[in-house]
XYZ file of C-alpha atoms in Angstrom:
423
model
C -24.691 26.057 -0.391
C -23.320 22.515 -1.454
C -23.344 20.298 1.694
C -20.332 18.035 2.180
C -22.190 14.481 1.698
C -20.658 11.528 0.165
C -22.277 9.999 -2.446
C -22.190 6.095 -3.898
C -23.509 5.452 -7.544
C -22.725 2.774 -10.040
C -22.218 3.624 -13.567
C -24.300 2.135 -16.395
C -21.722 -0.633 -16.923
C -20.707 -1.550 -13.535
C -18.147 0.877 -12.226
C -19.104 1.955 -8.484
C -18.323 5.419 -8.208
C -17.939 7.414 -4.727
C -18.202 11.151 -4.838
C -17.478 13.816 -2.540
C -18.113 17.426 -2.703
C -15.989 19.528 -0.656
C -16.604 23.181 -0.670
C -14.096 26.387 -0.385
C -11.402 24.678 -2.506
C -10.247 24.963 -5.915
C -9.041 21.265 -6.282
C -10.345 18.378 -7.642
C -9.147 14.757 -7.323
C -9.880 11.702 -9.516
C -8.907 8.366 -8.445
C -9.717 4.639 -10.784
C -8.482 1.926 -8.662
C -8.441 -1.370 -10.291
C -8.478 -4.992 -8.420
C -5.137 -5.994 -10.180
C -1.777 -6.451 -8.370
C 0.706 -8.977 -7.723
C -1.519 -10.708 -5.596
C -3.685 -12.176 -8.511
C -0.523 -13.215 -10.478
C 1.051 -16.349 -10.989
C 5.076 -16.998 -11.187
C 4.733 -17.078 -14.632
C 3.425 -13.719 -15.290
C 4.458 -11.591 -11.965
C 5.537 -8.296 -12.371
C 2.596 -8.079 -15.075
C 0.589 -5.821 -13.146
C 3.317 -3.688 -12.765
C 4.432 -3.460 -16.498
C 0.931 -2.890 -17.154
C 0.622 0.185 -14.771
C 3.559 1.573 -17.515
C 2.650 0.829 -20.794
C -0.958 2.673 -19.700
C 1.261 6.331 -20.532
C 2.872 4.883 -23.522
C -0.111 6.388 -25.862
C -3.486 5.705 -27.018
C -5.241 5.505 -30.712
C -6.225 9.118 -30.037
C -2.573 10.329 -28.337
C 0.951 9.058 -27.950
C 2.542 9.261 -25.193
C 4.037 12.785 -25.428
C 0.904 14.270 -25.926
C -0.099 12.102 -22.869
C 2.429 13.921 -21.035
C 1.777 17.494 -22.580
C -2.150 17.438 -22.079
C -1.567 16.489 -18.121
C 0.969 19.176 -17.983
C -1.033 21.713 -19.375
C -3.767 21.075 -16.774
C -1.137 21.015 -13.781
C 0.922 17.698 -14.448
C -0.242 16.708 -11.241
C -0.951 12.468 -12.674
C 0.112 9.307 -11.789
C -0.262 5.792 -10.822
C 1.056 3.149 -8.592
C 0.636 -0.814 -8.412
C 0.490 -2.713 -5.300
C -0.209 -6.177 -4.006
C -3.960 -5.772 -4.353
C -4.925 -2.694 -6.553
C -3.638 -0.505 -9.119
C -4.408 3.389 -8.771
C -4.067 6.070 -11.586
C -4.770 9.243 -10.048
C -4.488 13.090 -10.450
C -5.256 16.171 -8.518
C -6.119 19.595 -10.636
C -8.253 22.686 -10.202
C -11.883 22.458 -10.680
C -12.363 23.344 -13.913
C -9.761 21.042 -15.208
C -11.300 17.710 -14.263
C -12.925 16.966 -17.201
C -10.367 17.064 -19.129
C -8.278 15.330 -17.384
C -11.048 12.865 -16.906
C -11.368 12.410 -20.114
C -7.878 11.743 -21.013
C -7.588 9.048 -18.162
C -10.591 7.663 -19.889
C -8.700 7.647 -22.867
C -5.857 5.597 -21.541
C -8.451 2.598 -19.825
C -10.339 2.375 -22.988
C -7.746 2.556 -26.096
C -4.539 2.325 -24.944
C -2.067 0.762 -27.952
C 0.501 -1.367 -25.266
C 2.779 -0.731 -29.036
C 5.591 -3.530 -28.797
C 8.349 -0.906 -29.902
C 7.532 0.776 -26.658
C 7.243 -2.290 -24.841
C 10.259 -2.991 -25.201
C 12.219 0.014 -24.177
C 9.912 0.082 -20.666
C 11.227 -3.137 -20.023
C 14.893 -1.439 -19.305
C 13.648 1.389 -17.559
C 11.186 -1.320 -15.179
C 14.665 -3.622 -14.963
C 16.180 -0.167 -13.709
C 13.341 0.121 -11.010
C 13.737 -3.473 -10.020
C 17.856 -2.680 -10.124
C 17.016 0.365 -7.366
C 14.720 -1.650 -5.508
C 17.756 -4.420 -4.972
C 19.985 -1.534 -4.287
C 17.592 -0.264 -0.953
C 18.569 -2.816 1.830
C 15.691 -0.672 3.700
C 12.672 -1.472 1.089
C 14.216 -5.106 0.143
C 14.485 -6.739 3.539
C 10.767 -5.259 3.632
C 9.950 -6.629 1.026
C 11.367 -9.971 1.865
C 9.550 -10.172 4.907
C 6.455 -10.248 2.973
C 7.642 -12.832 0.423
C 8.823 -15.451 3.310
C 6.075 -15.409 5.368
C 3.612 -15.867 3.122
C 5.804 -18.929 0.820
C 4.511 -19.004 -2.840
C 1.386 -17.214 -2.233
C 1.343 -14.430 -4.396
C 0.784 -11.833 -1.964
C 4.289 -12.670 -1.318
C 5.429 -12.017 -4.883
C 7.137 -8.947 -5.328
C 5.331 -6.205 -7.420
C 7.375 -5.212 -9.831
C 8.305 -8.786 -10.594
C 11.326 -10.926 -11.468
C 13.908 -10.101 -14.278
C 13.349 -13.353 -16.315
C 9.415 -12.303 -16.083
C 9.974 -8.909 -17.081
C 12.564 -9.655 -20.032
C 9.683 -12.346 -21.411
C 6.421 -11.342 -21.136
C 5.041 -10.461 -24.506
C 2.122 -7.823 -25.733
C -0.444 -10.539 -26.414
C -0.383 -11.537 -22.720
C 0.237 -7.792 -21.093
C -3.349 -7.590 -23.500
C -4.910 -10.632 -21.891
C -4.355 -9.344 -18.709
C -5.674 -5.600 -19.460
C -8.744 -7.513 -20.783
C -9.657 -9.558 -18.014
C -8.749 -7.537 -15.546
C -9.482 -4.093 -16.455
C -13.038 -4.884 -16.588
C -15.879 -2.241 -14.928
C -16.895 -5.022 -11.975
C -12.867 -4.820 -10.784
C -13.161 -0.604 -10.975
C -13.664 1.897 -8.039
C -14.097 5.654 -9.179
C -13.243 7.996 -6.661
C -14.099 12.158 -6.920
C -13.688 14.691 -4.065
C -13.107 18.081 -4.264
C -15.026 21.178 -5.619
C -17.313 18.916 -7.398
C -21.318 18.778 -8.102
C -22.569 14.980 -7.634
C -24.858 15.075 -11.071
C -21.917 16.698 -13.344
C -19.216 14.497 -12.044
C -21.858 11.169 -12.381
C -22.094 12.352 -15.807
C -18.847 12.732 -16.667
C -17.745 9.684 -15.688
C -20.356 8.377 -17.604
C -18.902 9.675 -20.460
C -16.022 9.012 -20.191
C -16.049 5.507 -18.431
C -19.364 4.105 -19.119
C -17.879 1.752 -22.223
C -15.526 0.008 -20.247
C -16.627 -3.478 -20.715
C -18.334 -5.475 -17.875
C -19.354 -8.543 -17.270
C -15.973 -10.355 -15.733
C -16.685 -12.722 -12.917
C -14.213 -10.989 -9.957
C -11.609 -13.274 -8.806
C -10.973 -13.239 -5.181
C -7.596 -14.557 -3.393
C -7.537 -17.712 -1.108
C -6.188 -16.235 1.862
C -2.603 -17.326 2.533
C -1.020 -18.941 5.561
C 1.671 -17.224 7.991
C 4.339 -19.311 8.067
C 7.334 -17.600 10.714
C 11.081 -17.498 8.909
C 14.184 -16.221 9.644
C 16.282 -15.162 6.606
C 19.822 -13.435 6.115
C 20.505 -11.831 3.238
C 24.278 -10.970 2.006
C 24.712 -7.168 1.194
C 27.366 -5.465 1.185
C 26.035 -2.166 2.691
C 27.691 -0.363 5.904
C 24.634 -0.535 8.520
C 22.759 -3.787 8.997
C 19.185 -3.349 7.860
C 16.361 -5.708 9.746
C 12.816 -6.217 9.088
C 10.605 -8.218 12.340
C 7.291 -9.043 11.562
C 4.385 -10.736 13.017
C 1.195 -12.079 11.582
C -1.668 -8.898 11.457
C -5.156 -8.568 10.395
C -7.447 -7.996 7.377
C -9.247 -4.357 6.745
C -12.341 -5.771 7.990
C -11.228 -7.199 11.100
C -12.201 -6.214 14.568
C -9.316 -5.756 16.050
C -7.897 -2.828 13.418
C -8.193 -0.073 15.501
C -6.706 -1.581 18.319
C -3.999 -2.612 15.975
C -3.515 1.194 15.073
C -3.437 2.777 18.808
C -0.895 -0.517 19.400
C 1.129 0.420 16.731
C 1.187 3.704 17.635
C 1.969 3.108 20.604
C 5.059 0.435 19.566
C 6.853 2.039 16.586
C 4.760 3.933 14.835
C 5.447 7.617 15.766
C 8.677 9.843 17.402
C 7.012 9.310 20.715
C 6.433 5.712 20.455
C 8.472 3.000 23.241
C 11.044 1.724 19.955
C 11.966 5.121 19.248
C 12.328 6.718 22.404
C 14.643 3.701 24.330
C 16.038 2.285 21.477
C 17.127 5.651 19.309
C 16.917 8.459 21.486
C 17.652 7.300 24.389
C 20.328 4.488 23.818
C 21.541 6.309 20.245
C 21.780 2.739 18.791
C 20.359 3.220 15.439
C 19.405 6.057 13.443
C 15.879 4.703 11.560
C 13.337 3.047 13.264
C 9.856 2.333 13.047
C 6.692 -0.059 12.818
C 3.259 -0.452 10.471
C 0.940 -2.805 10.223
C -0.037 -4.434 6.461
C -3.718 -5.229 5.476
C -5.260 -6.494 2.737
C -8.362 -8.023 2.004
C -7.836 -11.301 4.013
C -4.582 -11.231 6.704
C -2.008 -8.555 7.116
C 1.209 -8.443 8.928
C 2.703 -5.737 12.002
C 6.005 -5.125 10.630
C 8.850 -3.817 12.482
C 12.608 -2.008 10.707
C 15.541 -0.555 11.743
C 18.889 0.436 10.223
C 21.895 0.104 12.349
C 25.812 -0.924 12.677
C 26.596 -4.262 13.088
C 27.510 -3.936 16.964
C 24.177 -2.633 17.863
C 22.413 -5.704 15.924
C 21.630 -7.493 19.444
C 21.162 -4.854 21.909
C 18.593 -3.395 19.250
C 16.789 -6.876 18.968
C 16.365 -7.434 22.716
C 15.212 -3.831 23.072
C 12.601 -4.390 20.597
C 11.643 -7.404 22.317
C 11.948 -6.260 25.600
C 9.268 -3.323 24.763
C 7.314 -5.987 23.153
C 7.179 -8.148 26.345
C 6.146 -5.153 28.725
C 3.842 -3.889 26.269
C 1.867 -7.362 26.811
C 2.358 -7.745 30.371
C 2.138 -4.320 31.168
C 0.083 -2.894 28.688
C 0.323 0.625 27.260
C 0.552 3.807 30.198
C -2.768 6.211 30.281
C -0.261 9.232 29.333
C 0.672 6.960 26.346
C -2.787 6.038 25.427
C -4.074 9.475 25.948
C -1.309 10.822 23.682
C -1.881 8.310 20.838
C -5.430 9.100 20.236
C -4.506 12.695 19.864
C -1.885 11.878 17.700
C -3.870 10.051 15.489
C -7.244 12.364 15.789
C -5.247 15.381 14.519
C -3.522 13.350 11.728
C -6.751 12.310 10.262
C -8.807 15.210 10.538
C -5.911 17.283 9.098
C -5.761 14.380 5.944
C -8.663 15.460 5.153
C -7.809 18.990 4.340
C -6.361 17.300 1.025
C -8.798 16.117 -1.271
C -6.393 13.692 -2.565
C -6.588 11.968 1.014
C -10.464 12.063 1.003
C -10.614 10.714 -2.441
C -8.031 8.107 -1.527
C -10.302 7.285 1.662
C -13.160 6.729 -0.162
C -12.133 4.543 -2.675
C -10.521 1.841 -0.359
C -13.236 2.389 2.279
C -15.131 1.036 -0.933
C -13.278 -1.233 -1.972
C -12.061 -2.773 1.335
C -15.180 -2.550 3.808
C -18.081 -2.635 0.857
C -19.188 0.906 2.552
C -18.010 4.463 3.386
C -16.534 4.940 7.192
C -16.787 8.389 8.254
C -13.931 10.205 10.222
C -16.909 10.336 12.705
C -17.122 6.683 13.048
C -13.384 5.886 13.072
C -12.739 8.149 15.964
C -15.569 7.633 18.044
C -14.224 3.478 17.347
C -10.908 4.324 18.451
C -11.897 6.007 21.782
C -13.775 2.354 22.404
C -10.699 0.481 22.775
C -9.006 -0.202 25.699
C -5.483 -0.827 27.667
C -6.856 -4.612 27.531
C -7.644 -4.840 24.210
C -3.823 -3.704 23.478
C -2.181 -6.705 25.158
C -4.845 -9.506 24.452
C -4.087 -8.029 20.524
C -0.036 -8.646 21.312
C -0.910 -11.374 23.170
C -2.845 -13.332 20.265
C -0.338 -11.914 17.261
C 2.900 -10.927 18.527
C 4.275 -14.464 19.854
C 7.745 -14.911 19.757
C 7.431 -18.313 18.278
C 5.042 -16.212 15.706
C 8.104 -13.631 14.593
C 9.949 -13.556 11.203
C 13.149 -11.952 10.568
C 14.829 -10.714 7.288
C 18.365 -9.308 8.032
C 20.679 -7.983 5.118
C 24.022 -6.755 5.788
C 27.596 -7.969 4.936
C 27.392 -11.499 6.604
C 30.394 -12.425 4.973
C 32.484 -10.515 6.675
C 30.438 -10.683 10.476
C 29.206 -14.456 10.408
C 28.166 -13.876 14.251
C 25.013 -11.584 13.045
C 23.392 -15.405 11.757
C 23.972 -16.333 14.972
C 22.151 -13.076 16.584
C 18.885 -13.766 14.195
C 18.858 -17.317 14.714
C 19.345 -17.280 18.770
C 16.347 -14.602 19.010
């Protein structure tokens, strides 16, 4: 019987590769995660990243990009990708027996894509649309925002699907430049888990990733500086939409699981302190919730809600009222005995889905150089303590530490400057 062990190889050129079999399924998922993102732009070329993620779909010297499209629906039309600050992922989830193929056509798509400048062209409207729809969500832009203040002209501030003026001028030879330097097998995490045998899958891969060239020096980010701002942003939207944040922590740090059973705790479920006082029990807002950001060097603890504009204050000193007796007081045992349910049965459920376990993998891989077990990460959580809570609020959630991004119609309720500015 195939036992359920993880396994870490690297591929002839470079790639590392993490595979895990998991037995009595009929799924398999494939993950390539690439170190590119809009945190190793520049403002010259941001938004690159993102374009690139597109024009990977628009066809290769072996298929265009209908046949792209027809293949993957054939075998379950169950691909995709995504860019973010730090990585790009192109993923897909099919039965079994169809992950070689769509291995190989994935393969296909890293190694001989065309990046044809007729096609180019026409996914620079539909990106301008995304960016358009992005603008037109106070909830993700204020978000967003928060990220881009705090962090000044760093590029993990930069937004990831980049400006307008980038997007209308960036040309094929340097979307090319980038594929090449970046794209290289020393940037590349492959992650398998499903109904899988470690030797067939190592092979695959091999075949049909193995000639992705190596050899790139990999580029690491100087870490960026936290710098607290206040921001208001006019919108003309009917609920005002604010985003708090406070400086957070890297993947690696200590202090993450305490930051997750804080968070938890905070904003981050229907049980948390936010949700109950502020929305269920007050009824001053409809959405509300926190999350903490990490990446490879800092992070941030982020915290939104959507409300009207007569609510904007009581909602702010509620969320920093909690915030105060969370320090001072510290979380109750009911709460912390709660949260570490709450978060026990959410991960060991994840990892019914092989998509979650491939996802896992990879940025266990990328992030912490190593493979953290559920195992490990619960016996970690049940370490830390009601102290640990408030010395991590204590040390990161200062109010002279706090940023705020507010959008709403300021034009037309001046006083809401005065709100954000007085907190």
């Amino acid at each position: 019987m195939m036992k359920n062990r993880i396994e870490t190889r690297i591929l002839s050129n470079g790639i590392r590769t993490v595979i895990e079999p998991v037995p009595n399924v009929r799924s398999a998922a494939l993950g390539i995660y690439v170190e590119a993102g809009s945190a190793y732009e520049n403002p010259e070329n941001n938004g690159i990243s993102h374009m690139l993620e597109h024009m990977m779909f628009k066809g290769t010297s072996h298929r265009t990009a209908r046949e792209i499209a027809m293949e993957t629906a054939l075998l379950g039309d169950d691909m995709n990708a995504y860019t973010a600050k730090e990585l790009t992922c192109y993923y897909a989830r099919v039965l079994d027996e169809h992950l070689p193929a769509m291995a190989e056509i994935i393969g296909d798509m890293f190694k001989n894509s065309l990046f044809d400048e007729g096609d180019l062209e026409k996914e620079k409207g539909v990106i301008l649309d995304e960016i358009d729809m992005y603008e037109d969500s106070p909830e993700d832009l204020v978000q967003e925002q928060l990220q881009r203040i705090v962090w000044e002209e760093h590029p993990l501030g930069y937004i990831i699907s980049g400006t307008e003026e980038n997007v209308r001028r960036i040309t094929r030879s340097e979307l090319v430049t980038f594929w090449q330097e970046y794209y290289t097998a020393e940037r590349m995490v492959i992650s398998v888990a499903g109904n899988i045998e470690p030797e067939a899958v190592c092979e695959l891969l091999e075949r049909c990733f193995g000639s992705i060239p190596g050899g790139a020096e990999r580029r690491t980010i100087q870490p960026p500086v936290y710098r607290p701002r206040r921001v208001c942003l006019q919108k003309e939207v009917e609920q005002v939409h604010i985003c708090m944040g406070f400086p957070g922590i890297s993947h690696t740090d200590r202090n993450s699981y305490t930051l997750s059973i804080a968070n938890n705790i905070i904003g981050g479920s229907g049980s948390s302190r936010l949700f109950q006082r502020i929305r269920e029990e007050k009824g001053l807002c409809y959405s509300l919730y926190s999350y903490g950001s990490s990446y490879h060097q800092t992070g941030t603890l982020q915290i939104y809600c959507g409300m009207s504009e007569e609510n904007l204050e009581p909602v702010c000193q509620g969320i920093l009222t909690a915030l105060a007796e969370m320090k001072r007081e510290g979380p109750t045992g009911e709460e912390f005995a709660q949260t570490l349910s709450q978060i026990r049965s959410e991960l060991l459920l994840s990892m019914e889905n092989t998509h979650n376990r491939m996802n896992n993998n990879a940025r266990n891989l990328i992030y912490m150089g190593r493979i953290v077990t559920i195992e490990e990460i619960l016996n970690e959580l049940s370490q830390v303590t009601r102290e640990d809570v408030m010395d991590y609020l204590e040390t990161y959630c200062k109010p002279d530490l706090m940023s705020v991004v507010l959008a709403g119609s300021i034009d037309e309720h001046g006083e809401m400057e005065h709100v954000i500015n007085s907190l």
